[in-house]
Each structure stands twice: as C-alpha cells, then as structure tokens.
Coordinates of N, CA and C in Angstrom, one line a residue:
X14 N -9.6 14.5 -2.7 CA -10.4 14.4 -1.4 C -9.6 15.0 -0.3
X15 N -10.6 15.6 0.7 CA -9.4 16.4 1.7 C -9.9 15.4 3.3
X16 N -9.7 16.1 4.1 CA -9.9 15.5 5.5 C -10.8 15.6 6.1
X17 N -11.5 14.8 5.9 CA -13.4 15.2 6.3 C -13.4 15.2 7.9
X18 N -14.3 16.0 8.4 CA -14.7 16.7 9.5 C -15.4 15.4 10.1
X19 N -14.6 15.4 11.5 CA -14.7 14.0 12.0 C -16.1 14.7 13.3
X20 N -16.9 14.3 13.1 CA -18.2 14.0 14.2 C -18.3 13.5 15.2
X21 N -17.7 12.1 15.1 CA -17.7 11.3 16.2 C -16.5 9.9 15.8
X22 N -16.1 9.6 17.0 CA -15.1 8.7 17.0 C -15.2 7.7 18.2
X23 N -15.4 6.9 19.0 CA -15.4 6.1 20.0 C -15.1 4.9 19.9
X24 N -14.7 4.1 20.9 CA -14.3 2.3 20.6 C -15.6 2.0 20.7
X25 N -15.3 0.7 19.5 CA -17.2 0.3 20.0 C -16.5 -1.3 20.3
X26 N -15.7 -1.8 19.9 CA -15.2 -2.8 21.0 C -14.0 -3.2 20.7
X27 N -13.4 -4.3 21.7 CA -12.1 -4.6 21.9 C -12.2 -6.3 22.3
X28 N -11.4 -6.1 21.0 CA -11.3 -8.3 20.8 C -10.4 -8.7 21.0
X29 N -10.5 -10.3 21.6 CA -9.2 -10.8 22.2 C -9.8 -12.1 21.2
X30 N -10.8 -12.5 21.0 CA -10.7 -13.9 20.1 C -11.5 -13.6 18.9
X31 N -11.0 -14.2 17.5 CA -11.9 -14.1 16.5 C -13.1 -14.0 16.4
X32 N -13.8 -14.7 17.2 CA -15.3 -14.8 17.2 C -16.2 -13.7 17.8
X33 N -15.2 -12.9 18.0 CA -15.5 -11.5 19.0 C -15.8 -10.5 18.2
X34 N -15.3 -10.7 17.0 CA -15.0 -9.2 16.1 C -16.3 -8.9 15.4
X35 N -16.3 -7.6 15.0 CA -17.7 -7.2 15.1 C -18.4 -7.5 13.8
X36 N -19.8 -7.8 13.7 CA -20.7 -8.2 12.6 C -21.1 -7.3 11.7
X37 N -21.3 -6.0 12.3 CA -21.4 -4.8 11.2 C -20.6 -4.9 9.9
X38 N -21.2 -4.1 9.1 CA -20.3 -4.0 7.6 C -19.6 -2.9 7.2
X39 N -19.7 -2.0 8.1 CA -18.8 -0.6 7.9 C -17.3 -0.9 7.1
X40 N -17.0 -0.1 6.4 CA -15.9 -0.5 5.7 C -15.1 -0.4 7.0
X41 N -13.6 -1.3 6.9 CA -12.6 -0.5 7.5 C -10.9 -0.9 7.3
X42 N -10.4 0.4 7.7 CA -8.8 0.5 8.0 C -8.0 -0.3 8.9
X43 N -7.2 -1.1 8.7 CA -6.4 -1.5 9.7 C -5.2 -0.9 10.1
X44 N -4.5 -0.4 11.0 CA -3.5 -0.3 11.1 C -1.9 -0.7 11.8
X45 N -1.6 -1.2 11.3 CA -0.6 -2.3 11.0 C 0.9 -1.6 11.5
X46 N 1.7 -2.5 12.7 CA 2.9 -1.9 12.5 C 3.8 -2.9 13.7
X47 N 4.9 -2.8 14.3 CA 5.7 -2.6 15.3 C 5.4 -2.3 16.4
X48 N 5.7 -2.8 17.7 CA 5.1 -2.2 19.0 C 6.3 -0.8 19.0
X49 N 5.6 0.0 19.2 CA 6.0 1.6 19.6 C 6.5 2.2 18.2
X50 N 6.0 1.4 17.2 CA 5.9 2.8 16.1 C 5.5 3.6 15.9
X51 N 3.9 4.1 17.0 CA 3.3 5.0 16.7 C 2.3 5.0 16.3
X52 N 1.9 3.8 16.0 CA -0.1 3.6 15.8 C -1.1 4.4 16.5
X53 N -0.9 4.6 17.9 CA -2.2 4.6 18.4 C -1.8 6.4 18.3
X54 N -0.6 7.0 18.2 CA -0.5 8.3 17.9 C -0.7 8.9 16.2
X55 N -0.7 8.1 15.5 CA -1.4 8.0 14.0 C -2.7 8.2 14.2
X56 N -3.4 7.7 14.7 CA -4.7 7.3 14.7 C -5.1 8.4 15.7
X57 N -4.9 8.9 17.0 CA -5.5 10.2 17.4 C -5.4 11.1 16.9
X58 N -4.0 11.6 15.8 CA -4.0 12.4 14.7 C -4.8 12.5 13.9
X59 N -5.3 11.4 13.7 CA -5.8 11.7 12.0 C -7.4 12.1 12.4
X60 N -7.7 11.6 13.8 CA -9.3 11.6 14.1 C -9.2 12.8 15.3
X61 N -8.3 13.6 15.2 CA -8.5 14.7 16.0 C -8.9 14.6 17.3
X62 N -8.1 13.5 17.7 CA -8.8 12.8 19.4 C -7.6 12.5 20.1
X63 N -7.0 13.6 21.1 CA -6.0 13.7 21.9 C -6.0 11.8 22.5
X64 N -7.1 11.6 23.0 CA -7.1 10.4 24.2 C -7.4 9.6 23.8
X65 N -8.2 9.5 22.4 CA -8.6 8.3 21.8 C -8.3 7.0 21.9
X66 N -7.2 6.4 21.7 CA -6.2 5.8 21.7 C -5.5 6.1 22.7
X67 N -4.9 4.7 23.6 CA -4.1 5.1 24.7 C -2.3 4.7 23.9
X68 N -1.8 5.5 24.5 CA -0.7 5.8 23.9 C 0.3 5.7 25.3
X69 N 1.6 4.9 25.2 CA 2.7 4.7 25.9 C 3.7 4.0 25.5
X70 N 5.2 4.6 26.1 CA 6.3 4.3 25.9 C 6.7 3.1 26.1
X71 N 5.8 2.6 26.8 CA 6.2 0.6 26.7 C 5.5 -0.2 25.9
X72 N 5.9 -0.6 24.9 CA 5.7 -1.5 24.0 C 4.9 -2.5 24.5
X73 N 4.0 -2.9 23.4 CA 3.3 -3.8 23.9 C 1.7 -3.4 24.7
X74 N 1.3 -2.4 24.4 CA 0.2 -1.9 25.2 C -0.6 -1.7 24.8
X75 N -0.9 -2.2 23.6 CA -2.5 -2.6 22.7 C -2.5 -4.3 22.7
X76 N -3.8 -4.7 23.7 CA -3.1 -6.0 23.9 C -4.4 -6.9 23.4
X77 N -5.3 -5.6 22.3 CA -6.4 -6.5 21.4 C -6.5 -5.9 20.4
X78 N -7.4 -6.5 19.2 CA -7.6 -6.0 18.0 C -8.9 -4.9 18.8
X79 N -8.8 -3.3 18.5 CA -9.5 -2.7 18.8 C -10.4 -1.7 17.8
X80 N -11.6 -1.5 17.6 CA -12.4 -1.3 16.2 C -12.8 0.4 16.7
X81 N -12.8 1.3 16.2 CA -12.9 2.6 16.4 C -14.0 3.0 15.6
X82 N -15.4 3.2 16.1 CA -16.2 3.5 14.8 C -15.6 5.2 14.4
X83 N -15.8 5.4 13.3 CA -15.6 7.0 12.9 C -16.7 7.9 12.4
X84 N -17.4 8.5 12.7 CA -18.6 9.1 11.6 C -19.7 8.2 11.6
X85 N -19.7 7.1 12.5 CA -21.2 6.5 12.6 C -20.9 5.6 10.7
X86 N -19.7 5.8 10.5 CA -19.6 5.1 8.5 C -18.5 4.5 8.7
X87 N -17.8 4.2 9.7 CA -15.8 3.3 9.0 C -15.5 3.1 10.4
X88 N -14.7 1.9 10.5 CA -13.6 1.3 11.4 C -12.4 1.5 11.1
X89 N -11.7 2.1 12.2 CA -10.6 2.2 12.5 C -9.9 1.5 13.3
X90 N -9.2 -0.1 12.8 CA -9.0 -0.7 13.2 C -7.3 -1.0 13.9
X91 N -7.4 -0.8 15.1 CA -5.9 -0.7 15.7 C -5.5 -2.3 16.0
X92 N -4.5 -2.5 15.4 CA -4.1 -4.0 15.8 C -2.5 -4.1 16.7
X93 N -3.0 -4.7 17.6 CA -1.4 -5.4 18.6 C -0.5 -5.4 17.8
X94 N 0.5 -4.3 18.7 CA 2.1 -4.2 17.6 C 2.7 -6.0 17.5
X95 N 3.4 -5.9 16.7 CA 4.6 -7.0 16.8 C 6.0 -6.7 17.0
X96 N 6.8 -7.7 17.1 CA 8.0 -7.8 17.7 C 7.9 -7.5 18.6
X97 N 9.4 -7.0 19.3 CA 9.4 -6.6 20.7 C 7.9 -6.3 21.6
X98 N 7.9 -7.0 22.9 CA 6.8 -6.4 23.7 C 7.1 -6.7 25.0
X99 N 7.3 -6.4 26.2 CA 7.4 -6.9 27.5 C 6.3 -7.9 28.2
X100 N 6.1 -8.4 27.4 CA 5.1 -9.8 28.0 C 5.5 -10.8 27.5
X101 N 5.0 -11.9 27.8 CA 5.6 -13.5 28.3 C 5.3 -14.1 26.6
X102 N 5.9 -14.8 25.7 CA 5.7 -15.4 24.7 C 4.6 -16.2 24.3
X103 N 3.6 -16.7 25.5 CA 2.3 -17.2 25.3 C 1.6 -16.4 24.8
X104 N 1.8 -15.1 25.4 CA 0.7 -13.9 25.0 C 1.0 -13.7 23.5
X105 N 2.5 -13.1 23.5 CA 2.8 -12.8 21.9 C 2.3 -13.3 21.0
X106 N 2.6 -14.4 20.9 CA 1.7 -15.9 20.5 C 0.2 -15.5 19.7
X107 N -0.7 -15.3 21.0 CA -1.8 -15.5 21.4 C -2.1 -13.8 20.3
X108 N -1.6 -12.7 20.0 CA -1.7 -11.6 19.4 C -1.6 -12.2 18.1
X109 N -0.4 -12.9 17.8 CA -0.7 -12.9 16.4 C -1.3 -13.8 15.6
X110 N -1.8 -15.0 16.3 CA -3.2 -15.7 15.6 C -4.0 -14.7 15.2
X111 N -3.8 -13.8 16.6 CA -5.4 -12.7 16.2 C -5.1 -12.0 14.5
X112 N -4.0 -11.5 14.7 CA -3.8 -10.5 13.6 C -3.6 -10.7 12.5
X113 N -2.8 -12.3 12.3 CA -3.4 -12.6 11.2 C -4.5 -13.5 10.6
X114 N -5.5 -13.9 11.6 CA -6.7 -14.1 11.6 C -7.5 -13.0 10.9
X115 N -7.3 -11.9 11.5 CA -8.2 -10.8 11.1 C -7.1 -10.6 9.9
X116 N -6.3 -10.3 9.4 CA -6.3 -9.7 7.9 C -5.9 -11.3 7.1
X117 N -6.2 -11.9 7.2 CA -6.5 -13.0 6.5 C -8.0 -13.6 5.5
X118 N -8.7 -13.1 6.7 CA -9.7 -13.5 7.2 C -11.1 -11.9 7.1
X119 N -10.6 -10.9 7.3 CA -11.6 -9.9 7.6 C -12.3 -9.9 6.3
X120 N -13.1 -10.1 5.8 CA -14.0 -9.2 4.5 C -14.2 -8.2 4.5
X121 N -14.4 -7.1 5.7 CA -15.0 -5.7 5.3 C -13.5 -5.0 5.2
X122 N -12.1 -5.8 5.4 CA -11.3 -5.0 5.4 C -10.7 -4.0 4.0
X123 N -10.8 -2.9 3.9 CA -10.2 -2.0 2.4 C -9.0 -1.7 2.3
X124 N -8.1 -1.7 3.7 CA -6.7 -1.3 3.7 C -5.8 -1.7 4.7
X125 N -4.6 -1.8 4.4 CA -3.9 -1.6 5.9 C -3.2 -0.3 5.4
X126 N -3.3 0.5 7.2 CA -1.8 1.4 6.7 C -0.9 0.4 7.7
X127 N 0.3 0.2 7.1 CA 1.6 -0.3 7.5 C 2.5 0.9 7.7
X128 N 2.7 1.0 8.9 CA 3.8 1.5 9.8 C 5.0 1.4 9.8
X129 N 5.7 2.1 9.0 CA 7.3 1.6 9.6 C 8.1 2.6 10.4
X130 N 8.7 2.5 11.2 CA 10.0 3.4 12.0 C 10.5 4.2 11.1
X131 N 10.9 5.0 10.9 CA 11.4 6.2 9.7 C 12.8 5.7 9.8
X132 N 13.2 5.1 11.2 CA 14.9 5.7 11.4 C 15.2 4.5 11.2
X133 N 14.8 3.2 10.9 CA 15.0 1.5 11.0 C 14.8 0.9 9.5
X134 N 15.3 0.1 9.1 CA 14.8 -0.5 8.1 C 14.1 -2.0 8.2
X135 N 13.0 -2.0 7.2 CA 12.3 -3.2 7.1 C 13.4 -4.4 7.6
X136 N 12.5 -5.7 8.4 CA 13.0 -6.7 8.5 C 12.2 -8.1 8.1
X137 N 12.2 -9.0 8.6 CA 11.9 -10.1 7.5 C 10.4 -10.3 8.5
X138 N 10.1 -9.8 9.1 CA 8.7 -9.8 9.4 C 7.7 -8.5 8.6
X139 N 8.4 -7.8 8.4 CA 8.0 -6.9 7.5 C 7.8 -7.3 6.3
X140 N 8.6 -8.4 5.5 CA 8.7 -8.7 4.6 C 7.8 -9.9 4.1
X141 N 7.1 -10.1 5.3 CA 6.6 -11.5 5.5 C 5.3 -11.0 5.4
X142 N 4.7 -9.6 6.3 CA 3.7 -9.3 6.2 C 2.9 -8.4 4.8
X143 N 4.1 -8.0 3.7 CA 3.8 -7.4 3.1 C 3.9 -8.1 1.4
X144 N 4.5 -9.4 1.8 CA 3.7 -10.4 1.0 C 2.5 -10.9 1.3
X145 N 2.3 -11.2 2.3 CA 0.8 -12.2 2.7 C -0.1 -10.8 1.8
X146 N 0.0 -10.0 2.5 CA -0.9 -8.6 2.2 C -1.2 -8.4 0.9
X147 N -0.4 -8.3 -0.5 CA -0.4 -8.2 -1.5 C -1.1 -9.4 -2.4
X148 N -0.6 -10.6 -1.4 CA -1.4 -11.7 -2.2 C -2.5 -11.6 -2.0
X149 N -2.8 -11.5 -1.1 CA -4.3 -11.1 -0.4 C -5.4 -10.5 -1.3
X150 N -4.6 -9.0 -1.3 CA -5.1 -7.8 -2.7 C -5.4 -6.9 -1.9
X151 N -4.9 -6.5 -0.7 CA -5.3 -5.7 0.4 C -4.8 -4.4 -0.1
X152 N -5.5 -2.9 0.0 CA -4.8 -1.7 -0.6 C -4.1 -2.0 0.5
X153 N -2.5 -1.5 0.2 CA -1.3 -1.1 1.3 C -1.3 0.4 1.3
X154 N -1.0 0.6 2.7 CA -0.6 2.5 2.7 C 0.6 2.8 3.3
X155 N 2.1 2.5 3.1 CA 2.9 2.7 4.1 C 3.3 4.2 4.1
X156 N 3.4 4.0 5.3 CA 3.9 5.0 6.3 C 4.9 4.9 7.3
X157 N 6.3 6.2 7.1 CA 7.4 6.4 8.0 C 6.8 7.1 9.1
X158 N 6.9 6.6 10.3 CA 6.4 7.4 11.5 C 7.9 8.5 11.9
X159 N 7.5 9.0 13.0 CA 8.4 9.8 13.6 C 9.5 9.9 12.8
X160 N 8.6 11.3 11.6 CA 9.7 11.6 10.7 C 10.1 13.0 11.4
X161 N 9.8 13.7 12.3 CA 10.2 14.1 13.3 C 11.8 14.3 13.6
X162 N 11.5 13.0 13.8 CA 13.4 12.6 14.0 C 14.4 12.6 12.7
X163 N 14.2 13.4 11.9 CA 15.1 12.6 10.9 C 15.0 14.1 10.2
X164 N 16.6 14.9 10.0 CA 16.3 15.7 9.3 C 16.2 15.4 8.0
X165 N 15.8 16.8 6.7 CA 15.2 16.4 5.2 C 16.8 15.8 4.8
X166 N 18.0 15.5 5.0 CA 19.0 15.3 5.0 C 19.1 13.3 5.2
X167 N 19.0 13.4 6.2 CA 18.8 12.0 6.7 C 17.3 11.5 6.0
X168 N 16.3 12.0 5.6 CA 15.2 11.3 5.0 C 15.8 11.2 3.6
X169 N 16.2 12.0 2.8 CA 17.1 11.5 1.3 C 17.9 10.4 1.6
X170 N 18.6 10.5 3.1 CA 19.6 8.6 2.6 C 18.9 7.7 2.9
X171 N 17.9 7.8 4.1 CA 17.0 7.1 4.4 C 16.2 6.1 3.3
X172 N 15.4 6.9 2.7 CA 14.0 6.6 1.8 C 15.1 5.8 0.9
X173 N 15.9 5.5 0.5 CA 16.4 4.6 -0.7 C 16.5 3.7 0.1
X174 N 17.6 3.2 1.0 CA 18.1 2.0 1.8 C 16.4 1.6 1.9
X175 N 15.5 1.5 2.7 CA 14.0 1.4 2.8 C 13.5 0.6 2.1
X176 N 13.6 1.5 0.2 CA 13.3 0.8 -0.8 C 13.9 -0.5 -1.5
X177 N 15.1 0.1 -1.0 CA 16.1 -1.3 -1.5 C 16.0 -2.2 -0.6
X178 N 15.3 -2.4 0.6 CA 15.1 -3.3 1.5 C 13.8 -3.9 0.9
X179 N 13.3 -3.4 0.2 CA 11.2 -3.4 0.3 C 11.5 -4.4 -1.3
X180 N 12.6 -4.2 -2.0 CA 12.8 -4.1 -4.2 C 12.3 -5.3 -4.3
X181 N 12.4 -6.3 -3.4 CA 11.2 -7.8 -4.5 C 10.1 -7.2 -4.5
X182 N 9.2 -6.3 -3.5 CA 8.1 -6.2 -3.9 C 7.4 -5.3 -5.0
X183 N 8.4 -4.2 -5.3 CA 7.9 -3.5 -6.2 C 7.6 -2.3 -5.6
X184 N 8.1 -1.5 -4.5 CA 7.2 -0.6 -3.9 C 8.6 0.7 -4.6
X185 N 7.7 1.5 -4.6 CA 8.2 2.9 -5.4 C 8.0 4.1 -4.2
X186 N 8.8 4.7 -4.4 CA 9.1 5.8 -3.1 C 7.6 6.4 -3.2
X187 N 7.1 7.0 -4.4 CA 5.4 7.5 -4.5 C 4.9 7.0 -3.4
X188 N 5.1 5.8 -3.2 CA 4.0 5.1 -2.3 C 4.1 5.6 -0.7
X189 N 5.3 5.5 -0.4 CA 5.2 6.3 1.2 C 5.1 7.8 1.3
X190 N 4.6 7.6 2.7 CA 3.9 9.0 3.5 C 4.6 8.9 4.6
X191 N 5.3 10.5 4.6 CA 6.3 10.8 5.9 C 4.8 11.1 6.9
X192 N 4.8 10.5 8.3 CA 4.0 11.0 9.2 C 4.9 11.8 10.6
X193 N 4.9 12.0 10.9 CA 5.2 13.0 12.4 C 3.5 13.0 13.3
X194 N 3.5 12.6 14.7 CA 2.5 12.7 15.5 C 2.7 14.2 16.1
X195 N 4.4 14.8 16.1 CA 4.5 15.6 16.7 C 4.2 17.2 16.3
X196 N 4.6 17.0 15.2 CA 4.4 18.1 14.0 C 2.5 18.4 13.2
X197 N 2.1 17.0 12.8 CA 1.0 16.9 12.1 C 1.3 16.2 10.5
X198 N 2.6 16.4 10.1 CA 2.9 16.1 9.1 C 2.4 14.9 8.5
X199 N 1.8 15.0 7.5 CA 1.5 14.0 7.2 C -0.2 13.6 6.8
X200 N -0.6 14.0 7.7 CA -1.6 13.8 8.2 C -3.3 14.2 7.0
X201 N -2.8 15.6 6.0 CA -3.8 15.5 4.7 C -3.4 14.7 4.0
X202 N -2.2 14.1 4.0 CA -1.9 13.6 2.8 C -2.8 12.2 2.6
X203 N -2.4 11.5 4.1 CA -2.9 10.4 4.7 C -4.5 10.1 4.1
X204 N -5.5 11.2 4.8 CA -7.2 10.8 4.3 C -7.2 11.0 2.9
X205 N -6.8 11.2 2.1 CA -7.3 11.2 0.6 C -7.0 9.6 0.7
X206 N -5.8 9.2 0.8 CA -5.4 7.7 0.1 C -7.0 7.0 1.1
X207 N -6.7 7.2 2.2 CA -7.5 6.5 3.3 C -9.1 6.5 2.7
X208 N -9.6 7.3 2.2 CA -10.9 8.0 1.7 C -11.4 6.8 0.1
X209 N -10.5 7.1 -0.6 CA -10.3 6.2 -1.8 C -10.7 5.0 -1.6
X210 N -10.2 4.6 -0.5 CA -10.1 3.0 -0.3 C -12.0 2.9 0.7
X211 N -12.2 4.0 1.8 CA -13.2 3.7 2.3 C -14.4 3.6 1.6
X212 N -13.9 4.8 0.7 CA -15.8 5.3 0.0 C -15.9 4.6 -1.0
X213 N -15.0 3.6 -1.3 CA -15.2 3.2 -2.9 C -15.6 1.1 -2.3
X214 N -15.7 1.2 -1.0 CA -15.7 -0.1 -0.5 C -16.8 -0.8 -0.8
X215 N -17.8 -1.9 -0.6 CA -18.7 -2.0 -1.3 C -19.5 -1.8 0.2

C-alpha cells in the first residue's frame, strides 16, 4: 500500500469531556506520545498540511483530544502529550482521564501510533501505556521522532538500549519507524502500516 492522495483534511472537533467525542463511525488513528515529541508535526506530515495542526516549542499545547477527519473516510486523532507540560496539575489531571478514557473506551479506534523521542529512552509511563494498549488488542505503531538528530551511528547504539528498555513486552526492532518532520523520513513507510489497520476496520 503506498500513500494515498489526501483530498481533504480539517478538524471537525475538539474535546475536552468524554461525552463530546464524536458519534460517527469513521475508523481512526490515534496518536499517542510525550508533550513535544512531535505529534502534531507527524501528523501535518503525513496529511501534507503545513498548518494543520498547531505546532510549538512549549509543551503542553494540545490541550484536547482533537479528531482530524481525512478523505471525508478516517480520524486522525491527536491526543494531549503527557508528562512534562507548563500548566497547573489540575489540568494535567483533567488530560489524562481524557486519554485514557478515549483509548480505553473508544470502539472505532484501529491504532495508536506511539511516539517516542529517538534521543531518550522509554520510561515507566511508557511502559504503563504500552501494557494497557496490548491488553486492550490495540494495533501499536511505534515511532522514533526527530530521527533528524541522531546520526546512522548513534541510531545503531540507540535502537538496542530502546528495546532492551521495551524486552518484557516483546517488541522487536521490525516494529519501529525512524520519523524526521524535518527531512520527511519516514513518512511512506508510515501509511502502509497506517492503511492496513484503517481499511481493514470494520
């Protein structure tokens, strides 16, 4: 499968409480990570939409679960980073009911891609999220963002430490995708997995 020719892309809404999220049945993607890993610059990548997604250096700036129709056929669902964020712990709070409400809870959902930092290694919230996930039976898609930064040098010592952080769950280097927002990298490899999981949704 290659990288189908995107038509149209817009928010069609932006949730702050469960009860908000939308009724349609469109299949969809979530995308899952870290505040300033690079979500919302994944996601204007892959849909060929410079502004799509608002994108900034302070953490913390997606401050709802937000649904992206794609093609009038799929959600592209951007979810509030975790950890670090420069807002008050009520709020923080208040994001991750949401988030894991919705991947708990979503039924049309087919995937997450999970985000990780290329240059950091998994921590125990990563670890936390990618058990619930599996139990679940959620397709996982992880992804190294801002592989950018890391020459092919440093991604060979990289990708093992990573795995040997990830080894109770079973994840096998196959499974990750180097991404770059700044390069493109990444980015065919991405819609085929992404495609599999949409078109085959019910």
């Amino acid at each position: 499968m290659s990288s189908p020719k995107i038509t149209s892309a817009v928010l069609h809404t932006a949730v702050h409480r469960p009860e908000q999220f939308p009724r349609d049945h469109h299949p969809e993607v979530a995308f899952l990570g870290r505040s300033n890993v690079g979500k919302s610059s994944l996601i204007n990548t892959l849909l060929v939409r410079r502004g799509l997604v608002r994108t900034s250096r302070r953490p913390g700036c997606t401050r709802s679960v937000n649904f992206f129709l794609v093609n009038e056929r799929w959600f592209f669902v951007d979810l509030p980073g975790y950890g670090y964020a420069a807002v008050s712990q009520k709020v923080k709070a208040g994001w991750g009911d949401l988030i894991m409400t919705y991947l708990a809870e979503r039924q049309n959902l087919a995937a997450v891609v999970f985000l990780h930092d290329s240059r950091r290694l998994p921590g125990p919230a990563e670890m936390f999220l990618w058990e619930m996930l599996k139990t679940r039976g959620n397709g996982i898609i992880p992804v190294l963002t801002k592989a950018d930064q890391l020459k092919p040098g440093e991604r060979a010592r990289q990708l093992p430490k990573i795995l040997e952080a990830l080894k109770p769950l079973g994840v096998s280097a196959a499974d990750f995708l180097w991404f770059s927002a700044v390069t493109g990298e990444g980015r065919d490899k991405l819609w085929p997995r992404l495609r599999k999981y949409l078109e085959k949704a019910p």
